[in-house]
C-alpha positions as semicolon CSV with decimal commas, in nm:
position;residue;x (nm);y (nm);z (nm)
1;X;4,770;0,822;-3,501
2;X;4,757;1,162;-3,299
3;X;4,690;1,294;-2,970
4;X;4,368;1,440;-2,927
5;X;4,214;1,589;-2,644
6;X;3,820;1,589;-2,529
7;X;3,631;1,837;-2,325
8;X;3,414;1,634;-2,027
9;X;3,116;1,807;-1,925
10;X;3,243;1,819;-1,585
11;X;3,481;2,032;-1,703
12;X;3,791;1,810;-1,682
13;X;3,989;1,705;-2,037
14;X;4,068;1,407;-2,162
15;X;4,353;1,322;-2,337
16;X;4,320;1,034;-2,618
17;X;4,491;0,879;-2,872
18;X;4,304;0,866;-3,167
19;X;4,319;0,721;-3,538
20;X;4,132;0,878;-3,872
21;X;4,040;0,622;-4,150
22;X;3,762;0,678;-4,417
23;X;3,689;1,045;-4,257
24;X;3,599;0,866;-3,880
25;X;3,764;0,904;-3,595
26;X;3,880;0,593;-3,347
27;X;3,961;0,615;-3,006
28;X;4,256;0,350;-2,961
29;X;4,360;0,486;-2,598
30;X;4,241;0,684;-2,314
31;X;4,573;0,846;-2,183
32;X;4,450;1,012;-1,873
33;X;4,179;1,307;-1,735
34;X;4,359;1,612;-1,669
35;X;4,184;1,939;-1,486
36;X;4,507;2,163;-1,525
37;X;4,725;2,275;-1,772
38;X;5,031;2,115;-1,623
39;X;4,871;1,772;-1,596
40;X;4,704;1,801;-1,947
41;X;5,056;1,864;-2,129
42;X;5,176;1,582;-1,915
43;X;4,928;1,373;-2,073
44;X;4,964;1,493;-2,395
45;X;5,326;1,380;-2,410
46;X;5,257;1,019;-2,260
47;X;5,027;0,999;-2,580
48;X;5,283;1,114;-2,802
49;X;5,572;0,840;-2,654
50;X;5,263;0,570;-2,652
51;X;5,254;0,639;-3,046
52;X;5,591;0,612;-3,101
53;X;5,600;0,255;-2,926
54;X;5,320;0,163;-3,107
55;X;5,416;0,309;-3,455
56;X;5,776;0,104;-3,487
57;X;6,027;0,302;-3,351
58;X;6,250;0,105;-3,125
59;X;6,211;0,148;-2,778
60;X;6,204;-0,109;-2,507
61;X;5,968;-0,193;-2,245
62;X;6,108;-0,414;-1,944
63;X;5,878;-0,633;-1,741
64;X;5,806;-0,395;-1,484
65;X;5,778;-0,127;-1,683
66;X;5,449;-0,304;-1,869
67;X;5,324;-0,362;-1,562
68;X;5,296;-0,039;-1,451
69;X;5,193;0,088;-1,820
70;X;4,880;-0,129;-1,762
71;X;4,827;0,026;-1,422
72;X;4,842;0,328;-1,550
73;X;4,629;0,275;-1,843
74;X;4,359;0,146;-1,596
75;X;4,354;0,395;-1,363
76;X;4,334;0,655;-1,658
77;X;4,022;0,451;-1,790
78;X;3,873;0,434;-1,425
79;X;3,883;0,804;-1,426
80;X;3,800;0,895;-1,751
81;X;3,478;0,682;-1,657
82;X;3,430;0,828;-1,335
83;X;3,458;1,173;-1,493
84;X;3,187;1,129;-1,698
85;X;2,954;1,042;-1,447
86;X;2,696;1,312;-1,437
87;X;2,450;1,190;-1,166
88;X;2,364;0,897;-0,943
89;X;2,024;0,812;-0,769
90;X;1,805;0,579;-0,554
91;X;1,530;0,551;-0,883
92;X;1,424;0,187;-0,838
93;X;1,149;0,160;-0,602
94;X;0,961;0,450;-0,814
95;X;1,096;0,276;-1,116
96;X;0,906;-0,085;-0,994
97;X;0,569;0,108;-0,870
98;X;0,575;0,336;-1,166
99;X;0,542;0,027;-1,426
100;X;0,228;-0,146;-1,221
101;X;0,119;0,230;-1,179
102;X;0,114;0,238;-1,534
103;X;0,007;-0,124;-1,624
104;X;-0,338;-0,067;-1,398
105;X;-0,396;0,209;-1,621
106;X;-0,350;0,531;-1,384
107;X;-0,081;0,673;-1,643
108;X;-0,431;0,808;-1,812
109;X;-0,443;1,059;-1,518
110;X;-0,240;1,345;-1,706
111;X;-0,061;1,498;-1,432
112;X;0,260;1,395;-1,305
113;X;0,191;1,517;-0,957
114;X;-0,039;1,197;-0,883
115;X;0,238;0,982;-0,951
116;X;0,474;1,144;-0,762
117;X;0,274;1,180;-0,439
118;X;0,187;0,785;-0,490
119;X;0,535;0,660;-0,523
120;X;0,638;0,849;-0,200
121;X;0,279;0,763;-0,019
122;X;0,384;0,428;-0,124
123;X;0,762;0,412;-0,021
124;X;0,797;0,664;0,226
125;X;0,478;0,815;0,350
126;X;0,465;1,129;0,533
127;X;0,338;1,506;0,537
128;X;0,312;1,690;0,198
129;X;0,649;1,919;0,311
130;X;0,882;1,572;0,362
131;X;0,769;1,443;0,041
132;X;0,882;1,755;-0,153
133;X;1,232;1,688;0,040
134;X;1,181;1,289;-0,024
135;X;1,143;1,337;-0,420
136;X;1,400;1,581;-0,451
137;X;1,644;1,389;-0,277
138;X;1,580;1,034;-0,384
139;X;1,435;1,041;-0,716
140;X;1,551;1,390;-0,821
141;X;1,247;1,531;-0,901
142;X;1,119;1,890;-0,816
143;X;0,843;1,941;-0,682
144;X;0,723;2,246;-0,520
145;X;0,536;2,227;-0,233
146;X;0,267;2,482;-0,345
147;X;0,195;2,294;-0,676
148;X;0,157;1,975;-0,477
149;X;-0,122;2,194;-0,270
150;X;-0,299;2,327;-0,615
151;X;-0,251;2,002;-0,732
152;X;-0,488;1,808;-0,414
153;X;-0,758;2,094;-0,503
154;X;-0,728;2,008;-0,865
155;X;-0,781;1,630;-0,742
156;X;-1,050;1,674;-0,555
157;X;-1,191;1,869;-0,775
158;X;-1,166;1,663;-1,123
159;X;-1,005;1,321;-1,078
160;X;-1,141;1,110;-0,770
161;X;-1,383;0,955;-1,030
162;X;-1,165;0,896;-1,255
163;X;-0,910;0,705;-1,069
164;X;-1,186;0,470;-0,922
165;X;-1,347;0,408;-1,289
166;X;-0,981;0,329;-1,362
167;X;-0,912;0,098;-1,064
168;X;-1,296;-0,023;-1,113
169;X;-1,193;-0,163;-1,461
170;X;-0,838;-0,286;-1,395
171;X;-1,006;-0,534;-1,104
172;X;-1,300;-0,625;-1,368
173;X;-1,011;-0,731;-1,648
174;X;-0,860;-0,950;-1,344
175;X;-1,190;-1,146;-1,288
176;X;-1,277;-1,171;-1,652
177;X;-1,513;-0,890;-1,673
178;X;-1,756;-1,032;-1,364
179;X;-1,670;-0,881;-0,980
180;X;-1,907;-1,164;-0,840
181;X;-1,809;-1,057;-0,482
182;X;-1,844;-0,714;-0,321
183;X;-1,684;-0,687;0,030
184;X;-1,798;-0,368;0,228
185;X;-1,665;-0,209;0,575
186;X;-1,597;0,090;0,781
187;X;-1,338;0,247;0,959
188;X;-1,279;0,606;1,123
189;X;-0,958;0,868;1,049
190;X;-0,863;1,093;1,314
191;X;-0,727;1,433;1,331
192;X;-0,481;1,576;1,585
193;X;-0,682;1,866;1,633
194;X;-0,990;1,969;1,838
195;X;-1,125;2,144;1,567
196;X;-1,468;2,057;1,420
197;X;-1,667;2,129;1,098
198;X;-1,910;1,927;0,877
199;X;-1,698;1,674;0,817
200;X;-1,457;1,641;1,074
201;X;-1,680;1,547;1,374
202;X;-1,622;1,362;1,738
203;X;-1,758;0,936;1,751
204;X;-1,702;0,575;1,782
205;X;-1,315;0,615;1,677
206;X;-1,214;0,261;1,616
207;X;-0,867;0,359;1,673
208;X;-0,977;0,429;2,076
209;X;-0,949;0,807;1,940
210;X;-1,287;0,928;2,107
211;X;-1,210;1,288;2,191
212;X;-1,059;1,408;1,840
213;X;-1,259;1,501;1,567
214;X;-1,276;1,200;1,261
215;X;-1,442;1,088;0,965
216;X;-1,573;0,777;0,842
217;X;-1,481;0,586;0,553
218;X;-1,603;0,327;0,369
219;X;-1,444;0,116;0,093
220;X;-1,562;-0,164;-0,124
221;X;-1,280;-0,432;-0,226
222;X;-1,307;-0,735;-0,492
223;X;-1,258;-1,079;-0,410
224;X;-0,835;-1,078;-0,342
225;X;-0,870;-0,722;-0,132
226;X;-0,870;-0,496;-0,470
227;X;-1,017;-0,157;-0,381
228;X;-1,283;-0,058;-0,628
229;X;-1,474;0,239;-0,454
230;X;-1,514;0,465;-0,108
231;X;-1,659;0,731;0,025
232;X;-1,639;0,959;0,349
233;X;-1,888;1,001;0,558
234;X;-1,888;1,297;0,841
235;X;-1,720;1,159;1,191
236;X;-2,031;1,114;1,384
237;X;-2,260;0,913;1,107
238;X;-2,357;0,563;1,242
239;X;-2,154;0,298;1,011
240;X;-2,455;0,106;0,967
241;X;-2,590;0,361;0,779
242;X;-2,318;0,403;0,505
243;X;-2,350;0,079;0,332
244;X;-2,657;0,179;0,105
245;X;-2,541;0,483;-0,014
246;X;-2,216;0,373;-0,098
247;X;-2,330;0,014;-0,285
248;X;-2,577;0,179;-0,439
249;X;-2,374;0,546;-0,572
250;X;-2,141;0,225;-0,696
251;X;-2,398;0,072;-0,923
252;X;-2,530;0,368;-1,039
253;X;-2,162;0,532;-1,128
254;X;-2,002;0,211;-1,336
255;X;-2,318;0,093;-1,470
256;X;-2,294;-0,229;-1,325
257;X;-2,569;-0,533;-1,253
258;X;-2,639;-0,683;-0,949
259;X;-2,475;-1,005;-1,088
260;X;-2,300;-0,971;-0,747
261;X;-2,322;-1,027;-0,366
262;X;-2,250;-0,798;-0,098
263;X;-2,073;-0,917;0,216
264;X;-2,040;-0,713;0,507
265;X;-1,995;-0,844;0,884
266;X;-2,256;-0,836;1,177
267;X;-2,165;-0,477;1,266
268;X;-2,378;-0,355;0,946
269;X;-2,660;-0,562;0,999
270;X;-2,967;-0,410;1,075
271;X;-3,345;-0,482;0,971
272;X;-3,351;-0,159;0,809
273;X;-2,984;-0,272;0,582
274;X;-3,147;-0,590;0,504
275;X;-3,461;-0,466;0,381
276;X;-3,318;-0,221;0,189
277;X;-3,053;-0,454;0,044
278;X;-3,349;-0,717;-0,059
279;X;-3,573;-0,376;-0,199
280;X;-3,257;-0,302;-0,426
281;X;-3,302;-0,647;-0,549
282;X;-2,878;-0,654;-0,434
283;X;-2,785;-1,022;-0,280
284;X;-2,572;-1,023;0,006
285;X;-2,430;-1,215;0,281
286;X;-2,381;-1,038;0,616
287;X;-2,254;-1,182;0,975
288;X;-2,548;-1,228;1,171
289;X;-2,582;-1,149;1,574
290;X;-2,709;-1,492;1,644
291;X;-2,742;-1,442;2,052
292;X;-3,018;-1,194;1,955
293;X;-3,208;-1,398;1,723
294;X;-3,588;-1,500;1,854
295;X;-3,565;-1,778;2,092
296;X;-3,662;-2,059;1,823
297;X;-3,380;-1,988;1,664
298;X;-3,153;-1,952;1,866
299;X;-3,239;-2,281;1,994
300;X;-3,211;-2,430;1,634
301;X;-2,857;-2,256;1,626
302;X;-2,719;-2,416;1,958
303;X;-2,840;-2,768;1,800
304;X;-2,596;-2,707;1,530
305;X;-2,379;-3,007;1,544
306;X;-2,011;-2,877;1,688
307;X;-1,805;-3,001;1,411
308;X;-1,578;-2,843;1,130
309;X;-1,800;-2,821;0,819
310;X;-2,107;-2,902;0,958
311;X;-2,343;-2,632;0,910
312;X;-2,772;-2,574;1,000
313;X;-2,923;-2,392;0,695
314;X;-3,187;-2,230;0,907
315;X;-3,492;-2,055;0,694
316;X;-3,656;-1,693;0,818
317;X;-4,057;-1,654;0,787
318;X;-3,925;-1,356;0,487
319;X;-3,723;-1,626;0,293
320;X;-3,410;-1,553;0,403
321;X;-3,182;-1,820;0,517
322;X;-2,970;-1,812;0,814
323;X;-2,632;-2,013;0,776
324;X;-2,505;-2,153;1,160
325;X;-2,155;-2,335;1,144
326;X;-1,943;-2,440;1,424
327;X;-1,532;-2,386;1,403
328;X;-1,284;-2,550;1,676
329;X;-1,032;-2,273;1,617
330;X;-1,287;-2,036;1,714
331;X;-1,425;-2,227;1,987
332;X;-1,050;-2,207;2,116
333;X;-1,048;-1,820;2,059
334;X;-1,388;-1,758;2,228
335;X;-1,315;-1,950;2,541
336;X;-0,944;-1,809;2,599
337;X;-1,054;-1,478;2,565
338;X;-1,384;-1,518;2,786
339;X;-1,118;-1,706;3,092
340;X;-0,858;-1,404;3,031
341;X;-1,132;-1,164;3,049
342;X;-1,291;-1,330;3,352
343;X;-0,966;-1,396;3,520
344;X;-0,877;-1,044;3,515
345;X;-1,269;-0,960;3,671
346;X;-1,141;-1,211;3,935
347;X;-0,808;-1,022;4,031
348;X;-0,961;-0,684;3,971
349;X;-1,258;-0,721;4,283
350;X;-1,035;-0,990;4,483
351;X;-1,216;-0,827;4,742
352;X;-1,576;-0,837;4,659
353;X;-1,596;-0,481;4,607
354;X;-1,599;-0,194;4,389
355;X;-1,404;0,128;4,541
356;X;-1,440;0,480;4,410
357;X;-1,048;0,425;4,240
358;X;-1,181;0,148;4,033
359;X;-1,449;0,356;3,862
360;X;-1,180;0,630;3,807
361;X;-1,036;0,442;3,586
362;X;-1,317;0,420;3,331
363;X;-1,309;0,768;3,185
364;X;-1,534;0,995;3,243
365;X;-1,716;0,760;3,576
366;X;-1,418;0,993;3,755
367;X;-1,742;1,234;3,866
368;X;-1,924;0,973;3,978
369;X;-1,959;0,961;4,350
370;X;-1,906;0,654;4,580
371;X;-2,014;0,684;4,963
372;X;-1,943;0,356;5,065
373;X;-1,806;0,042;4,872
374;X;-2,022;-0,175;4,636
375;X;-1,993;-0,561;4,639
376;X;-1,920;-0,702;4,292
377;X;-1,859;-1,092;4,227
378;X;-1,849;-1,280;3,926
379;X;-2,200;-1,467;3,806
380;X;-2,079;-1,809;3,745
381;X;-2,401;-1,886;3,580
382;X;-2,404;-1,627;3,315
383;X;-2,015;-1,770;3,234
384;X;-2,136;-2,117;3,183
385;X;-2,429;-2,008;2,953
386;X;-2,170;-1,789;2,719
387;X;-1,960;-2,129;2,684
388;X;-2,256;-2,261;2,456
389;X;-2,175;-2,050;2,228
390;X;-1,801;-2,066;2,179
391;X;-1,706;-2,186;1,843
392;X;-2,093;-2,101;1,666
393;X;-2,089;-1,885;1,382
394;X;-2,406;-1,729;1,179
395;X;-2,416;-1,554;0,836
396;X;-2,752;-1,438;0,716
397;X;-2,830;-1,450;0,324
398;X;-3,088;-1,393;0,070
399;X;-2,876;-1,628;-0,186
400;X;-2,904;-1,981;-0,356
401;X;-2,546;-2,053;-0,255
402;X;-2,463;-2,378;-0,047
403;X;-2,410;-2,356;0,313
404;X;-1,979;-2,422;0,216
405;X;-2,052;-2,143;-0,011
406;X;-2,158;-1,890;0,218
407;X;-1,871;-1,994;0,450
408;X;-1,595;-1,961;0,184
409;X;-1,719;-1,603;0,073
410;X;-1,808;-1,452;0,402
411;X;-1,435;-1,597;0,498
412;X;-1,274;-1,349;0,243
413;X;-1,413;-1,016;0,432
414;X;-1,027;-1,030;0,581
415;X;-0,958;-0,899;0,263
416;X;-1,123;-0,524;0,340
417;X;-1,000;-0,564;0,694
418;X;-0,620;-0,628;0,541
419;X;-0,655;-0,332;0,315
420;X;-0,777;-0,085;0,642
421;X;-0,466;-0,238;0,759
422;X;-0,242;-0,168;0,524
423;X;-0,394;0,198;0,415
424;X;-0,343;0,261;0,820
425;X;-0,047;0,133;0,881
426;X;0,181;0,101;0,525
427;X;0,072;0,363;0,414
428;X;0,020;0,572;0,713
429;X;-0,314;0,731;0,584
430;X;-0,379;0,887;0,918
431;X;-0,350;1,093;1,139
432;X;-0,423;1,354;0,869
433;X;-0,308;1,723;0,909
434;X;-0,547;1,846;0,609
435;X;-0,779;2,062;0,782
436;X;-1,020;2,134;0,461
437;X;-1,271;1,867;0,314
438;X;-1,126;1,907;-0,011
439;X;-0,781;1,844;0,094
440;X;-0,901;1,550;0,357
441;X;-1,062;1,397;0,026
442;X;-0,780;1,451;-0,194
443;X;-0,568;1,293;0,054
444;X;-0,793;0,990;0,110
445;X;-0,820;0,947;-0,283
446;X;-0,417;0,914;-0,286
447;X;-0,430;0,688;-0,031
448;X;-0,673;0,471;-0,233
449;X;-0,422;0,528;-0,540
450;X;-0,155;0,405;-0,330
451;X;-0,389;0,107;-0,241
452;X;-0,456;-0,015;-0,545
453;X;-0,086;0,012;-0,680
454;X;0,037;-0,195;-0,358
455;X;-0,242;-0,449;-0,418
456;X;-0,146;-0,500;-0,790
457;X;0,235;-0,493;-0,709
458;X;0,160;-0,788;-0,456
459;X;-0,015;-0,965;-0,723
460;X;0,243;-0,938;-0,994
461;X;0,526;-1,044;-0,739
462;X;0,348;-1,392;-0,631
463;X;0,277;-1,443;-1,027
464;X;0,616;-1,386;-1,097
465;X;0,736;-1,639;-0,839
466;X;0,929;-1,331;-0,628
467;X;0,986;-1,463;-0,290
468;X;1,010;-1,174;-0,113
469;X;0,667;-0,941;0,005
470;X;0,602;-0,551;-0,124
471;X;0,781;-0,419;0,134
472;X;1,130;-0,653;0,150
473;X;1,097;-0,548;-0,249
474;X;1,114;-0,218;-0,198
475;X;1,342;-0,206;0,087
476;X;1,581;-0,409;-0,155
477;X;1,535;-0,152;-0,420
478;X;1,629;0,195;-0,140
479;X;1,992;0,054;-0,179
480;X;2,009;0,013;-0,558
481;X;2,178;0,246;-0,739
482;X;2,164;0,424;-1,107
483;X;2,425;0,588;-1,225
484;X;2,405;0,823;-1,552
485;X;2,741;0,846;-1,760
486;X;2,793;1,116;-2,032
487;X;2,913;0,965;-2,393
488;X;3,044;1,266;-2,521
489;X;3,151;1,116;-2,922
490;X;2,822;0,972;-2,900
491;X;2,648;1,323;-2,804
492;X;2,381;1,093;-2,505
493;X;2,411;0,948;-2,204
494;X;2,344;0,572;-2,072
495;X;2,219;0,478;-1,728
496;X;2,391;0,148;-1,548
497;X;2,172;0,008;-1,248
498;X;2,425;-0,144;-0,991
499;X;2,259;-0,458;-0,823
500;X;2,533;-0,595;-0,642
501;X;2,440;-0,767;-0,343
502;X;2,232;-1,132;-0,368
503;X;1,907;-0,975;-0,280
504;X;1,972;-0,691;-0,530
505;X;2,011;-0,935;-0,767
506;X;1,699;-1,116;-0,722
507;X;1,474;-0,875;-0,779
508;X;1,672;-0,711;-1,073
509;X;1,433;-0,829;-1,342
510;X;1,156;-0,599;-1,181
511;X;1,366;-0,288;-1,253
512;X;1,558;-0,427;-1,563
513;X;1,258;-0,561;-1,792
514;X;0,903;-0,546;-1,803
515;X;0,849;-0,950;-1,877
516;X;0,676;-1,009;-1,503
517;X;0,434;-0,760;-1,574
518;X;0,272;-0,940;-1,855
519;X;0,271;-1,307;-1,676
């Protein structure tokens, strides 16, 4: 046995006792970590007494005095440990998103830069600057802010198809190679700017963001809310008029039939959509504006019987089929919101008239003149004729599906709404502060990314029986920690994740192993 001492890469030494047998070394005691000279030599000779205790020679150790030779031997183990600590980090959110990211197949994307920007769109989304702050100081990667900026050109330029073939064929392995369902809507992005160009342009904001410049995007999601495609349109474009162009650039692109049905609500509908939609040869189901149907049928829609799952399977002179149901939950809906909205008419003109500050307070009525008062009263009449309606539901279709059928599907459209939701609120896709249409699309196309990574994360956690949503996951994972120790006689290091708490522990398989991902 000797004393032998080891060089840390922190720069401290360690002082060991060691053994050689057969030409290899053994390490039978860490002594202590020393950073001077002094405390080193000190060490050196508590080795050398250790070795004559433990080669024979007779000396004696009193209770107490063992006691505090363990002590001591633990504390010098603690810190020969905690001197070889070389780093620590907050890795295992982007260590959970970074498997699904590569299970859905994005990992065939080349450049490391999509990643990145996806992991912090999807666990801490902000401008381009914070997230070069955000990787550096969570994940400990560097990324310069002007390579993320090359990078979004590079995007927009090369890889927005790519990552929606990818995310197309991911979603078609889910439903065993047949989409079946195609759910299509619209919503607007707004800018913080009153800037304007060919994209960027002032309309119906359905965020209530009239006055700034927005565009228009539409997305097409599977059955379960998977996005599979989208496209921008410029800010002023009529949303009615998107739905073509995108369904069809989508069958055209993946090569798909039109095994499938489209399904978009009553806002898209339109003779021109439907004619189109039936000249493609597409099937669809879209939410029809039944209190503007011909006066036949609305009378055969009113007839409907007003009962859960009772539905009239109305036919139109062009063969399409008009599907009326009733629903008491919506009946509920329709008539508290008509006596809230009425109620408020009824406190608002209390006094049977209309004054000059009541139409101030519709925007841009402020220039509108008013010599004298105008009476106003609520028509009881017309109030009574909208309670007909309240619960009556109509979804027009060129399909063979059932009346339940039609129901069910046109039921799932929540899915695209849920997806607007989370792309606008999770991951905070807008307002944007690109101000080019390259960099607008190449933001949007990370976004989708994003999308489609949450989606399949959300999946994999119900399969696996997780009880906790996406985002109490990756909350969880913000206060795990990895630690990287040096092993300097084995020339590598090891990383230890810490999951200490109960919740940390739960989800500890997701960051451990990779068994959920194949369930």
């Amino acid at each position: 046995m000797f004393v032998r001492r080891k060089k840390n890469r922190s720069g401290s030494i360690s002082v060991v006792v060691a053994d050689k047998s057969s030409g290899a070394f053994t390490e039978l005691k860490v002594i202590g970590v020393g950073t001077t000279e002094d405390d080193i030599r000190a060490l050196v000779k508590e080795g050398k007494e250790w070795i004559a205790h433990y080669a024979g020679q007779q000396t004696v150790s009193f209770p107490d005095e063992a006691a505090e030779q363990l002590k001591r031997e633990e504390d010098a183990m603690t810190e020969h440990i905690v001197s070889n600590i070389i780093g620590t980090s907050l890795k295992s959110p982007q260590t959970i998103i970074n498997k699904v990211y590569d299970r859905i197949g994005f990992n065939a994307v080349q450049d490391e830069e999509l990643r990145h920007l996806v992991v912090s769109r999807i666990c801490s989304p902000m401008s381009k600057k914070a997230t070069v702050d955000y990787l550096r100081r969570h994940f400990r990667e560097d990324v310069s802010l002007q390579k993320i900026y090359r990078y979004l050109d590079k995007l927009y330029n090369t890889q927005q198809e790519l990552v929606q073939a990818i995310s197309v064929e991911h979603t078609r392995e889910l439903f065993g190679g047949n989409l079946g369902i195609l759910f299509y809507d619209v919503t607007t992005l707004y800018f913080e700017t009153t800037d304007k160009d060919e994209l960027r342009e002032s309309g119906f904001s359905k965020d209530g963001k009239n006055s700034n410049p927005q565009v228009v995007l539409g997305l097409l999601v599977s059955r379960g809310g998977y996005p599979l495609s989208y496209s921008l349109f410029n800010g002023s474009q009529y949303e009615g008029y998107t739905m073509i162009p995108i369904v069809d650039d989508f069958v055209q692109r993946f090569k798909l039939g039109k095994d499938f049905v489209v399904i978009a609500d009553a806002g898209l509908m339109s003779s021109k959509n439907i004619k189109l939609l039936r000249d493609g040869g597409y099937k669809y189901i879209i939410g029809a504006r039944i209190k503007k149907e011909s006066g036949e049928i609305m009378e055969k829609i009113i007839a409907t019987e007003h009962r859960n799952g009772v539905f009239n399977d109305i036919k139109y002179p062009d063969g399409d089929r008009l599907i009326a149901g009733y629903s008491d939950e919506r009946a509920k809906k329709n008539a508290h919101d008509r006596e809230e909205g009425v109620e408020r008419l009824r406190k608002r003109y209390a006094k049977g008239t209309l004054t000059k500050a009541d139409i101030n307070k519709r925007g841009y009525n402020k220039f509108l003149s008013v010599s004298s008062g105008v009476t106003v009263s609520v028509d009881e009449e017309k109030v009574k004729h909208d309670a007909i309606w309240d619960g009556l539901k109509g979804y027009k279709t060129n399909t063979d599906l059932s009346p339940e059928e039609v129901y069910e599907a046109y039921q799932n459209l929540w899915n695209v709404e849920r997806s607007f939701r989370i792309t606008k609120g999770t991951l905070d896709v807008r307002p944007m502060f690109h101000f080019t249409p390259r960099r607008i699309e190449a933001h949007v196309c990370i976004c989708f990314v994003a999308l489609k990574v949450y989606k399949e994360l959300e999946r994999l956690l119900k399969q696996s029986g997780c009880q906790y949503s996406v985002d109490e996951v990756l909350r969880i994972a913000e206060t795990v920690v990895a630690i990287e120790i040096a092993r300097p006689e084995n020339n590598d290091t090891v990383t230890k994740t810490l999951c200490l708490t109960k919740e940390e522990r739960a989800i500890s398989y997701l960051i451990e192993t990779d068994d959920w991902l194949e369930l």
